[in-house]
Coordinates of N, CA and C and ligand atoms in Angstrom, one line a residue:
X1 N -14.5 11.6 -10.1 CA -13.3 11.1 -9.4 C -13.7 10.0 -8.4
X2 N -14.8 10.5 -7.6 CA -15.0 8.8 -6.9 C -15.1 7.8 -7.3
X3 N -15.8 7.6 -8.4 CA -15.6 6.1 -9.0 C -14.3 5.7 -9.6
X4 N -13.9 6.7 -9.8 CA -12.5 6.5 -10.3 C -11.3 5.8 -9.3
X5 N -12.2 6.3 -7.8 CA -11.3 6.0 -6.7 C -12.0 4.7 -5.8
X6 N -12.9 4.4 -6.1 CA -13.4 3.2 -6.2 C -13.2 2.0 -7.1
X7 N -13.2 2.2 -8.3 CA -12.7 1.4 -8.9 C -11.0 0.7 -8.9
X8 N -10.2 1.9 -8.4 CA -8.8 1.4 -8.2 C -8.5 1.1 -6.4
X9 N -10.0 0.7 -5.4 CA -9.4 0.7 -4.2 C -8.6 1.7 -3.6
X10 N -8.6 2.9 -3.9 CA -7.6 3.6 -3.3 C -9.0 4.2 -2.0
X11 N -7.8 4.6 -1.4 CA -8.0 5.2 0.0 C -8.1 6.7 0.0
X12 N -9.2 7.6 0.5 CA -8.9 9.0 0.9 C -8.6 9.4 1.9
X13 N -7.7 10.4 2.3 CA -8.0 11.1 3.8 C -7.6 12.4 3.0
X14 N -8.4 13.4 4.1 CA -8.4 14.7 3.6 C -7.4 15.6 5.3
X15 N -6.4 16.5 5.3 CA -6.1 16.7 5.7 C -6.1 18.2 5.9
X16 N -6.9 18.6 6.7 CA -7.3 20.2 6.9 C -6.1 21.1 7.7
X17 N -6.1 22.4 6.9 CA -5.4 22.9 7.8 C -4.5 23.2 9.4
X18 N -3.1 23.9 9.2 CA -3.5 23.8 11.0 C -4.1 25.0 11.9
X19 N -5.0 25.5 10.8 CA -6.1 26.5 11.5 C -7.1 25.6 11.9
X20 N -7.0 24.7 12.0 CA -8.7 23.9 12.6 C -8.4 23.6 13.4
X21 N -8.8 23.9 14.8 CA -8.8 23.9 16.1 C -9.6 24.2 16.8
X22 N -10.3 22.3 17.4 CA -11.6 22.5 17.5 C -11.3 22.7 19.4
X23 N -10.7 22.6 19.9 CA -10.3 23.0 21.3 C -9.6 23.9 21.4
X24 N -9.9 25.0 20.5 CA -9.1 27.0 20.7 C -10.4 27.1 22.0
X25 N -9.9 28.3 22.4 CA -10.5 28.8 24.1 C -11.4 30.2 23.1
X26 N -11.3 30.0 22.2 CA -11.6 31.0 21.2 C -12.7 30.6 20.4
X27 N -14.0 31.0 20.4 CA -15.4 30.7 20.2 C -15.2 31.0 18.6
X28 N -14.3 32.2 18.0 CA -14.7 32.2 17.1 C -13.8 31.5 15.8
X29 N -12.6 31.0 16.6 CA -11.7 30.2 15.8 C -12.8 28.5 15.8
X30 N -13.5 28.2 16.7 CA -13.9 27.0 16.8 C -15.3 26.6 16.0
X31 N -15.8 28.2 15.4 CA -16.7 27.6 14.7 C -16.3 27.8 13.5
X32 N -15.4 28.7 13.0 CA -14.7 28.6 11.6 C -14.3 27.4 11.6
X33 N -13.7 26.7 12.7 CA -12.5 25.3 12.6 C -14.1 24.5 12.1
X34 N -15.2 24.4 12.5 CA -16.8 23.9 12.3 C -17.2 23.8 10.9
X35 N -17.3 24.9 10.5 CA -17.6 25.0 9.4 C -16.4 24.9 7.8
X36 N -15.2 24.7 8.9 CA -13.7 23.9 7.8 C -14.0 22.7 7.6
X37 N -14.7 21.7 8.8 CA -14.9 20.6 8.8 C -16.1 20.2 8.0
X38 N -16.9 20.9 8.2 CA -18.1 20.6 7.0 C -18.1 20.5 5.6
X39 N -16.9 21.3 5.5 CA -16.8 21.7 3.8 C -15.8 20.6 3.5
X40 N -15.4 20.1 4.5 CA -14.2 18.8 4.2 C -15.0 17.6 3.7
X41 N -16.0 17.3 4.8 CA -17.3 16.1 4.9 C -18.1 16.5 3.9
X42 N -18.2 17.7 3.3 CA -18.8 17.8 2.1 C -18.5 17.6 0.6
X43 N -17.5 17.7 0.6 CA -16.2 17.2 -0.7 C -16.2 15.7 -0.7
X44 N -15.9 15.1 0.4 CA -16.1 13.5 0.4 C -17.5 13.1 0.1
X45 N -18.7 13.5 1.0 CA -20.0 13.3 0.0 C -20.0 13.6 -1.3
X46 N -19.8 14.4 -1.9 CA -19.9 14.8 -2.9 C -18.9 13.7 -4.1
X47 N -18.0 13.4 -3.6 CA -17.4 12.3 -4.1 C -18.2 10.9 -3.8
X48 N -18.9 10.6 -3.3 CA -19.7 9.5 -3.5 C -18.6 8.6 -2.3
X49 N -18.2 8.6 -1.3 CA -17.3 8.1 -0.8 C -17.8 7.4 0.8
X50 N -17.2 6.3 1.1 CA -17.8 5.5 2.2 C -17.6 6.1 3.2
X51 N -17.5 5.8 5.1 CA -17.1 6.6 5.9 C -16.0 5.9 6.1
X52 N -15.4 5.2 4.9 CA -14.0 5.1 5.6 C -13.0 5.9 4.8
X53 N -13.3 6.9 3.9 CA -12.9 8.4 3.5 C -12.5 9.5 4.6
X54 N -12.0 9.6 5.2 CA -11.7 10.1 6.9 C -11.0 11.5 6.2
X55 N -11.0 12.4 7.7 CA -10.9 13.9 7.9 C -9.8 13.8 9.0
X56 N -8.6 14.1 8.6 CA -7.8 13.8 9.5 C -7.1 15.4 10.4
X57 N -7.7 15.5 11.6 CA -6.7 16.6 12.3 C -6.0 15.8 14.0
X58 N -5.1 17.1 13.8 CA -4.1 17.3 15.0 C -5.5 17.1 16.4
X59 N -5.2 17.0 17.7 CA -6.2 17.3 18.6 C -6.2 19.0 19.0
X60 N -5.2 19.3 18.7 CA -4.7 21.2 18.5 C -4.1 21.6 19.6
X61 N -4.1 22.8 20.4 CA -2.9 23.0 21.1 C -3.6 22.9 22.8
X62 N -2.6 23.1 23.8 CA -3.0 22.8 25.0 C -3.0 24.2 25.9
X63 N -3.0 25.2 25.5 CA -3.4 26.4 26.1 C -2.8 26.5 27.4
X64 N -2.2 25.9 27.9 CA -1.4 25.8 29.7 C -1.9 24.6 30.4
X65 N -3.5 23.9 29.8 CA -4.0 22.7 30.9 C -4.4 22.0 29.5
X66 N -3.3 20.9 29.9 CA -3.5 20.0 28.6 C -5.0 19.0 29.2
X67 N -5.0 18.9 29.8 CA -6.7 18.2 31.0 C -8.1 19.1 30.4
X68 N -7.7 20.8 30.6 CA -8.5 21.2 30.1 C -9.3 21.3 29.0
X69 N -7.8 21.5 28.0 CA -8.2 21.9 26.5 C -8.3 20.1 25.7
X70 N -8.1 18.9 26.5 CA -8.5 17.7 26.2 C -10.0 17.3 26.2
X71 N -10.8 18.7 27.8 CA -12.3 18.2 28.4 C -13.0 18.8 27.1
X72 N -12.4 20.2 26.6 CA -12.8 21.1 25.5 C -13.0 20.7 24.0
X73 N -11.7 19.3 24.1 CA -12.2 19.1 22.7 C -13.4 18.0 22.4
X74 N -13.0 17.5 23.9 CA -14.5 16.1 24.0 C -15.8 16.7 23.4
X75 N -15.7 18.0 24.5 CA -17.1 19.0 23.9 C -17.1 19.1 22.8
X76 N -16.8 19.7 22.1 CA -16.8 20.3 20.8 C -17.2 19.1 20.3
X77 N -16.0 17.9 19.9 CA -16.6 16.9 18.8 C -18.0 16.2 19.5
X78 N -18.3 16.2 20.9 CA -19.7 15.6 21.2 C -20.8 16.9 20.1
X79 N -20.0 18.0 19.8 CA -21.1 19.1 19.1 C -21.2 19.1 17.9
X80 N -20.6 18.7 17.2 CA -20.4 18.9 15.7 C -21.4 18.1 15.3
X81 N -21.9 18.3 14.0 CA -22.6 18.1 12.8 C -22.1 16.5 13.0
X82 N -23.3 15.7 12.9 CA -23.2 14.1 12.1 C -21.9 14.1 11.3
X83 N -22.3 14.4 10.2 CA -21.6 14.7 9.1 C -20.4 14.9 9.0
X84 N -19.3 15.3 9.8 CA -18.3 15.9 10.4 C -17.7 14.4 11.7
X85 N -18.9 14.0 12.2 CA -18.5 12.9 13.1 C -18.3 11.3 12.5
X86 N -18.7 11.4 11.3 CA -18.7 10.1 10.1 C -17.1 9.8 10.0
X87 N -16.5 11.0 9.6 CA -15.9 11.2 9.2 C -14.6 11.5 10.0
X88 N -14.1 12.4 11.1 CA -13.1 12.8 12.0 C -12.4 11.9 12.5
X89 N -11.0 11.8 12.2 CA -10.2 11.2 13.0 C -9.3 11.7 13.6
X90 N -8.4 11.3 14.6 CA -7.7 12.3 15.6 C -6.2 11.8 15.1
X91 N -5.0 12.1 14.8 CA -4.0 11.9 15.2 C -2.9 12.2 16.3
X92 N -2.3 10.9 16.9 CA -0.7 11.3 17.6 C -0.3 12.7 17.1
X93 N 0.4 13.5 17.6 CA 1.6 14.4 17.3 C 2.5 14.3 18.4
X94 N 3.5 15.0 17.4 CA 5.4 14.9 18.2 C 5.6 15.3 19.5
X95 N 4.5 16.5 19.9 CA 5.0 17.5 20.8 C 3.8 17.4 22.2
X96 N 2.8 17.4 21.7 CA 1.4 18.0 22.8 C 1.0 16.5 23.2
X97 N 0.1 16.2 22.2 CA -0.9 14.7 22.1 C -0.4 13.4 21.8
X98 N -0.1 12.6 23.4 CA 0.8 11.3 22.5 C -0.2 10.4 22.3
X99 N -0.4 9.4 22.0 CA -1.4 8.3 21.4 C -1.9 8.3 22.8
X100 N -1.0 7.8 23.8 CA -2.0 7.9 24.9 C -3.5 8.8 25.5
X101 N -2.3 9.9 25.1 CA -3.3 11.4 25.5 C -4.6 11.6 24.1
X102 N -4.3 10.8 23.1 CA -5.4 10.9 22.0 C -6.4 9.4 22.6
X103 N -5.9 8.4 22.9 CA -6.8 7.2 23.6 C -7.1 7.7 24.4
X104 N -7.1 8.9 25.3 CA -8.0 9.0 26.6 C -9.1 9.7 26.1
X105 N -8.9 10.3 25.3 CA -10.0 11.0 23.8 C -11.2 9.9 23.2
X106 N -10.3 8.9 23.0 CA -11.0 8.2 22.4 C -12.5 7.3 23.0
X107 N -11.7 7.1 24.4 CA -12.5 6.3 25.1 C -13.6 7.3 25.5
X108 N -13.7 8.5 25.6 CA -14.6 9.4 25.7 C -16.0 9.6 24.8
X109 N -15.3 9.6 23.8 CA -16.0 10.2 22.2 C -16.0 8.6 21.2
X110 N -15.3 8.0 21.5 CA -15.3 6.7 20.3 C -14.9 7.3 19.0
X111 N -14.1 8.5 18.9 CA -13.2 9.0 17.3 C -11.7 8.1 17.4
X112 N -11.5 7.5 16.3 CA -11.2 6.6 15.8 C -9.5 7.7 15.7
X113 N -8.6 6.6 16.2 CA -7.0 7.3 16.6 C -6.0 6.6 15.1
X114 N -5.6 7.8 14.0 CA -4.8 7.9 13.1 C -3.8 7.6 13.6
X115 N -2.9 6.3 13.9 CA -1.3 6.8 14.3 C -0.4 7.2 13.5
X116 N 0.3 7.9 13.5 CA 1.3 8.7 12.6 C 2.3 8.2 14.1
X117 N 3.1 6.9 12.9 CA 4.2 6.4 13.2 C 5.3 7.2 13.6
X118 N 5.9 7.9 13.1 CA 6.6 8.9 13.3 C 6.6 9.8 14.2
X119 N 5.8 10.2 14.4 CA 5.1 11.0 15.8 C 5.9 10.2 16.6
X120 N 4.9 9.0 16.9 CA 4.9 8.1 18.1 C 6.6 7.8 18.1
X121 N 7.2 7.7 17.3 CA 9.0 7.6 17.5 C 9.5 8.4 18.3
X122 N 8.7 10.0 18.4 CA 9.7 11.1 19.1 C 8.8 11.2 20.5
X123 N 7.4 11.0 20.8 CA 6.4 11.2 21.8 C 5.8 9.7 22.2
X124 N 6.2 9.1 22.9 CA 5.9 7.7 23.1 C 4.8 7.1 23.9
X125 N 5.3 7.7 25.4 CA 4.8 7.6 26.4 C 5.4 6.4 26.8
X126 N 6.4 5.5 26.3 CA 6.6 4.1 26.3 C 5.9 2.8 26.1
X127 N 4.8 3.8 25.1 CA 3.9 2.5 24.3 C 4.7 1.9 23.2
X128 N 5.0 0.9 23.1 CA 5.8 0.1 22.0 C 5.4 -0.1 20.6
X129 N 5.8 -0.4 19.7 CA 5.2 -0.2 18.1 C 3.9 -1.3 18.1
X130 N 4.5 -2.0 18.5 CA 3.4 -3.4 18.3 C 1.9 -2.9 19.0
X131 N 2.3 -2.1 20.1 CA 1.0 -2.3 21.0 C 0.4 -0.5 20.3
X132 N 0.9 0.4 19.7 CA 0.9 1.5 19.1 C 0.0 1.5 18.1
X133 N 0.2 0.2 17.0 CA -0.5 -0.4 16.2 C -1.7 -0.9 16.6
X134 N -1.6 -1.8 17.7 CA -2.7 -2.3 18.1 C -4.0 -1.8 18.9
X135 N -3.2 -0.6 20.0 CA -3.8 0.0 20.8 C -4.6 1.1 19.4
X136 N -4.3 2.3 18.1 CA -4.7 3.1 17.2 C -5.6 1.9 16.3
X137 N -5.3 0.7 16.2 CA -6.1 0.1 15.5 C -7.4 -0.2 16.0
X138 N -7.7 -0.2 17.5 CA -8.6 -1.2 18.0 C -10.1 0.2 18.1
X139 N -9.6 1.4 17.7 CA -10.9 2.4 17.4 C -11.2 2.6 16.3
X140 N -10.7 1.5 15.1 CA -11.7 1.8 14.5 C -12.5 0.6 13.6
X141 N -14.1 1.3 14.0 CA -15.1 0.3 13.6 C -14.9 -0.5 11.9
X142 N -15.9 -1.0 11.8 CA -16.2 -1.8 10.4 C -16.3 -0.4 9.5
X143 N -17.3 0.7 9.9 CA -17.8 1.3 8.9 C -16.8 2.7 8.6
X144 N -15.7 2.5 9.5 CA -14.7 3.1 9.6 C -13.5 2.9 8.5
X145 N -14.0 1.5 8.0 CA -12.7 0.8 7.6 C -11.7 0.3 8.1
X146 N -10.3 -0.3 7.6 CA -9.1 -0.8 7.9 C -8.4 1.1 8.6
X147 N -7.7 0.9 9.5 CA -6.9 1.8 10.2 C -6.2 2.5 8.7
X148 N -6.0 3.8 9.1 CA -4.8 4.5 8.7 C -3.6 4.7 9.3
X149 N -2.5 4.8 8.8 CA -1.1 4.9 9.7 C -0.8 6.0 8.6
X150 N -0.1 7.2 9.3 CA 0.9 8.2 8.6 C 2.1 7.0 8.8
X151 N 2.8 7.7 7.7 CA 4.3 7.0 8.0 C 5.5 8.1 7.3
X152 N 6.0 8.2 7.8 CA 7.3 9.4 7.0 C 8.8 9.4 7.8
X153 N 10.0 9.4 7.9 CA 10.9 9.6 8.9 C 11.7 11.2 9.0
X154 N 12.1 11.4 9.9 CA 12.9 12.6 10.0 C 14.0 12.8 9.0
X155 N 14.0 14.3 8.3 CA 14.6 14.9 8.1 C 16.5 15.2 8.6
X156 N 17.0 14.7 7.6 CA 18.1 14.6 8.3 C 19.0 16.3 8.5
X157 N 19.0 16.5 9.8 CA 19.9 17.7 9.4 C 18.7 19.1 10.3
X158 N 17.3 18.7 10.2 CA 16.8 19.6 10.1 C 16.2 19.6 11.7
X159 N 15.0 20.2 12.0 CA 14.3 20.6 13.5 C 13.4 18.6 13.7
X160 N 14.1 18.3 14.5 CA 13.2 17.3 15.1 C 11.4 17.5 15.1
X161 N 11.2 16.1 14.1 CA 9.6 16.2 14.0 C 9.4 16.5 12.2
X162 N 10.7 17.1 11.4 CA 10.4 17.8 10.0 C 9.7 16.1 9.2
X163 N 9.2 16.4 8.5 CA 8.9 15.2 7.5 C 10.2 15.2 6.7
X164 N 10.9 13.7 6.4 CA 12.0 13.8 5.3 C 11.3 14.3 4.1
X165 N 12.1 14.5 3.0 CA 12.0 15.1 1.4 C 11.9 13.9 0.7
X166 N 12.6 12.6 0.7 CA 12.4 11.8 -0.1 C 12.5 10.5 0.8
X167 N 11.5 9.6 0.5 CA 11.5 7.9 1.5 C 12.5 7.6 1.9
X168 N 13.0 7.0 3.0 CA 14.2 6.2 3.7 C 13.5 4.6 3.0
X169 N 14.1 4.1 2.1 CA 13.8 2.5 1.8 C 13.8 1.7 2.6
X170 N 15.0 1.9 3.4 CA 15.9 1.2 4.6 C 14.7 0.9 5.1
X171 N 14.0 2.0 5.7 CA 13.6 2.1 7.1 C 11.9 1.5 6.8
X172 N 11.7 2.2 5.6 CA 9.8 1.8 5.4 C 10.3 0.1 5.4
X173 N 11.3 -0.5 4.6 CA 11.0 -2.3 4.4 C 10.9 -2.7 6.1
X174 N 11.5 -1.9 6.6 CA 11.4 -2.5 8.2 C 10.5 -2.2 8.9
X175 N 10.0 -1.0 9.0 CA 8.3 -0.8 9.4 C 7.8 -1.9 9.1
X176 N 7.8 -2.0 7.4 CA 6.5 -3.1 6.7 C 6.7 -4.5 8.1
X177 N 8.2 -4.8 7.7 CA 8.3 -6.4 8.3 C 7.7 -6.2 10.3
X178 N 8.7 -4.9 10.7 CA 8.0 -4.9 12.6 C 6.4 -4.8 12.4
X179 N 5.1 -3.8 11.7 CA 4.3 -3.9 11.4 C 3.5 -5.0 11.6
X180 N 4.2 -6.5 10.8 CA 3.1 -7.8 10.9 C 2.8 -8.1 12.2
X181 N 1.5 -8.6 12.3 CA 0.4 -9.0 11.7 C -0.7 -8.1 10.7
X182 N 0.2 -6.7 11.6 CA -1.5 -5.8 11.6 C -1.8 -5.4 10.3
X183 N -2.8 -4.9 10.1 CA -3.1 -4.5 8.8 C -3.8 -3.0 8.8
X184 N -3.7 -2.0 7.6 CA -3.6 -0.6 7.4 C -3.3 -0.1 6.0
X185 N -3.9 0.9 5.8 CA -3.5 1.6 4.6 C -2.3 2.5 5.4
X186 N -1.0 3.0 4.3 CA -0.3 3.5 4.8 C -0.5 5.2 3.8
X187 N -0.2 6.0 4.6 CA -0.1 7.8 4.1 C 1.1 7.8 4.1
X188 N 2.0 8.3 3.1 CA 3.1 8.6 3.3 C 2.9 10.0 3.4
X189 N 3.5 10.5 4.7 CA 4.0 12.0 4.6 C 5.3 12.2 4.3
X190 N 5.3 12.4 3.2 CA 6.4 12.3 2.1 C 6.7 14.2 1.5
X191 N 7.5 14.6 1.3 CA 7.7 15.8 0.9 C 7.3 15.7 -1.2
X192 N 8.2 14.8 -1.3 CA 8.2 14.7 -2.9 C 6.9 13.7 -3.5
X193 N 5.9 13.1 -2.5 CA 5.1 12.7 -2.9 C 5.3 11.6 -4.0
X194 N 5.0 12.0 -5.5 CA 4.2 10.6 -6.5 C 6.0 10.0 -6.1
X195 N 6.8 10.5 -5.8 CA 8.1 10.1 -6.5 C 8.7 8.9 -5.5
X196 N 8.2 9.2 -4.2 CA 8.7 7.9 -2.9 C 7.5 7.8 -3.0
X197 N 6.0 7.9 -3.1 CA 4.8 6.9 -3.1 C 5.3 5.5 -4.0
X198 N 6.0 5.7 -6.0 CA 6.0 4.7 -6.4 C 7.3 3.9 -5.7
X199 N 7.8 4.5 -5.2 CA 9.4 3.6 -4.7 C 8.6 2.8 -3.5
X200 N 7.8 3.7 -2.7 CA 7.3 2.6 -1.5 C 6.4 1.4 -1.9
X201 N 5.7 1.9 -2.7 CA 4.6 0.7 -3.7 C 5.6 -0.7 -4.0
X202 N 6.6 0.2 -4.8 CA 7.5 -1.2 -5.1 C 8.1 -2.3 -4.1
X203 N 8.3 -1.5 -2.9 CA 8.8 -2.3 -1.8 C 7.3 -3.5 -0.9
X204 N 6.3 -2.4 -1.3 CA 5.2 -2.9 -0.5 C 4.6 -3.7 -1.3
X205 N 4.8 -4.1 -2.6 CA 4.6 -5.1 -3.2 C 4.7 -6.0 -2.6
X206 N 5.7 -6.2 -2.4 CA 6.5 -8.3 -1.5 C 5.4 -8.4 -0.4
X207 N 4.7 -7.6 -0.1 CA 4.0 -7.9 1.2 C 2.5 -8.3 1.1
X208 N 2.4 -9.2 1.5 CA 1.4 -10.1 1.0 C -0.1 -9.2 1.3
X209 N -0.1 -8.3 2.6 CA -1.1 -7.4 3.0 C -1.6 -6.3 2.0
X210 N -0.5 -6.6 1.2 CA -0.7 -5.2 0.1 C -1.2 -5.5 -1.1
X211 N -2.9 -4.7 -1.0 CA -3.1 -5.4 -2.2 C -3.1 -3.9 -3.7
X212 N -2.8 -4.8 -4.9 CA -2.7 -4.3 -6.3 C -4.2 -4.6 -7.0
X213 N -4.8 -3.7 -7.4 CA -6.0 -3.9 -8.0 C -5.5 -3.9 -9.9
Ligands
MN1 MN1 0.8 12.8 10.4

């Protein structure tokens, strides 16, 4: 399968449970979350894959001191296996960690900030899309690859933050156009998957950033 995914350009990210929580106050959730991550970075070796094949988690929860369990996760990922650090990227979420509070991460450790657009809609901090893009773009290196962006919209009807079930068209063609200049592979957090992946493909054709192998 990696040549396979080589050959057609496609992009991996592997997305681990939300039992991985490398900032639990809990020694023994943190080395299982350790050795979750290893076996993730091991799959991608094993696939013959560059380090811009990324391991994507949450920064995890904030236990009462969002300061503290932010100093806790610095630690940890200053601890982890190489192998695990090739690879780790942090994303925005809705509720805890806004892009900000993941860039104060960043500037600490140099792990490379996933923005999940979506997030950033509900948790802002009054960073604006343009600079959202720009600010999640500017961590990551050459050997990192082009940025990753989650992209999905809410759920109509349901708890603030749900992933919709099937693409909003509307809304991705206007992402694509606010988006320019920047450039990114996009994840859809999509419920139905292959079925709004080909509808978004079709739309993301017209865009010159998007390439078809
Ligand atoms: Mn996401």
């Amino acid at each position: 399968i990696g040549d396979r995914i080589r050959n057609y350009n496609m992009r991996v990210s592997m997305h681990p449970d939300q039992f991985v929580l490398l900032n639990s106050p809990r020694p023994d959730v943190v080395s299982n979350s350790t050795a979750e991550l290893l076996y993730h970075a091991k799959v991608l070796n094993l696939m013959k894959l560059d380090g811009s094949a990324k391991i994507q988690i949450h920064v995890g929860g904030v236990y009462g001191d969002k300061k503290e369990a932010s100093r806790r996760f610095i630690d940890r990922y200053n601890a982890v296996p190489e192998a695990i650090k090739e690879r780790l990227v942090i994303e925005n979420d809705e509720r805890l960690y806004s892009l900000s509070d993941c860039m104060a991460i960043n500037y600490e450790t140099g792990i490379p900030i996933l923005l999940d657009v979506f997030h950033h809609s509900i948790l802002s901090d009054g960073i604006s899309f343009a600079d959202s893009l720009s600010l999640s773009g500017s961590t990551w290196s050459d050997e990192d690859g082009i940025p990753i962006v989650d992209y999905s919209t809410q759920q109509e009807g349901a708890r603030k933050g749900r992933h919709t079930d099937s693409i909003d068209l509307h809304n991705f063609t206007s992402f694509l156009e606010k988006s320019l200049p920047f450039n990114f592979d996009i994840m859809l957090e999509i419920k139905d998957k292959e079925k709004s992946a080909e509808a978004a493909i079709r739309v993301a054709r017209k865009d010159e950033r998007f390439q078809v192998n």
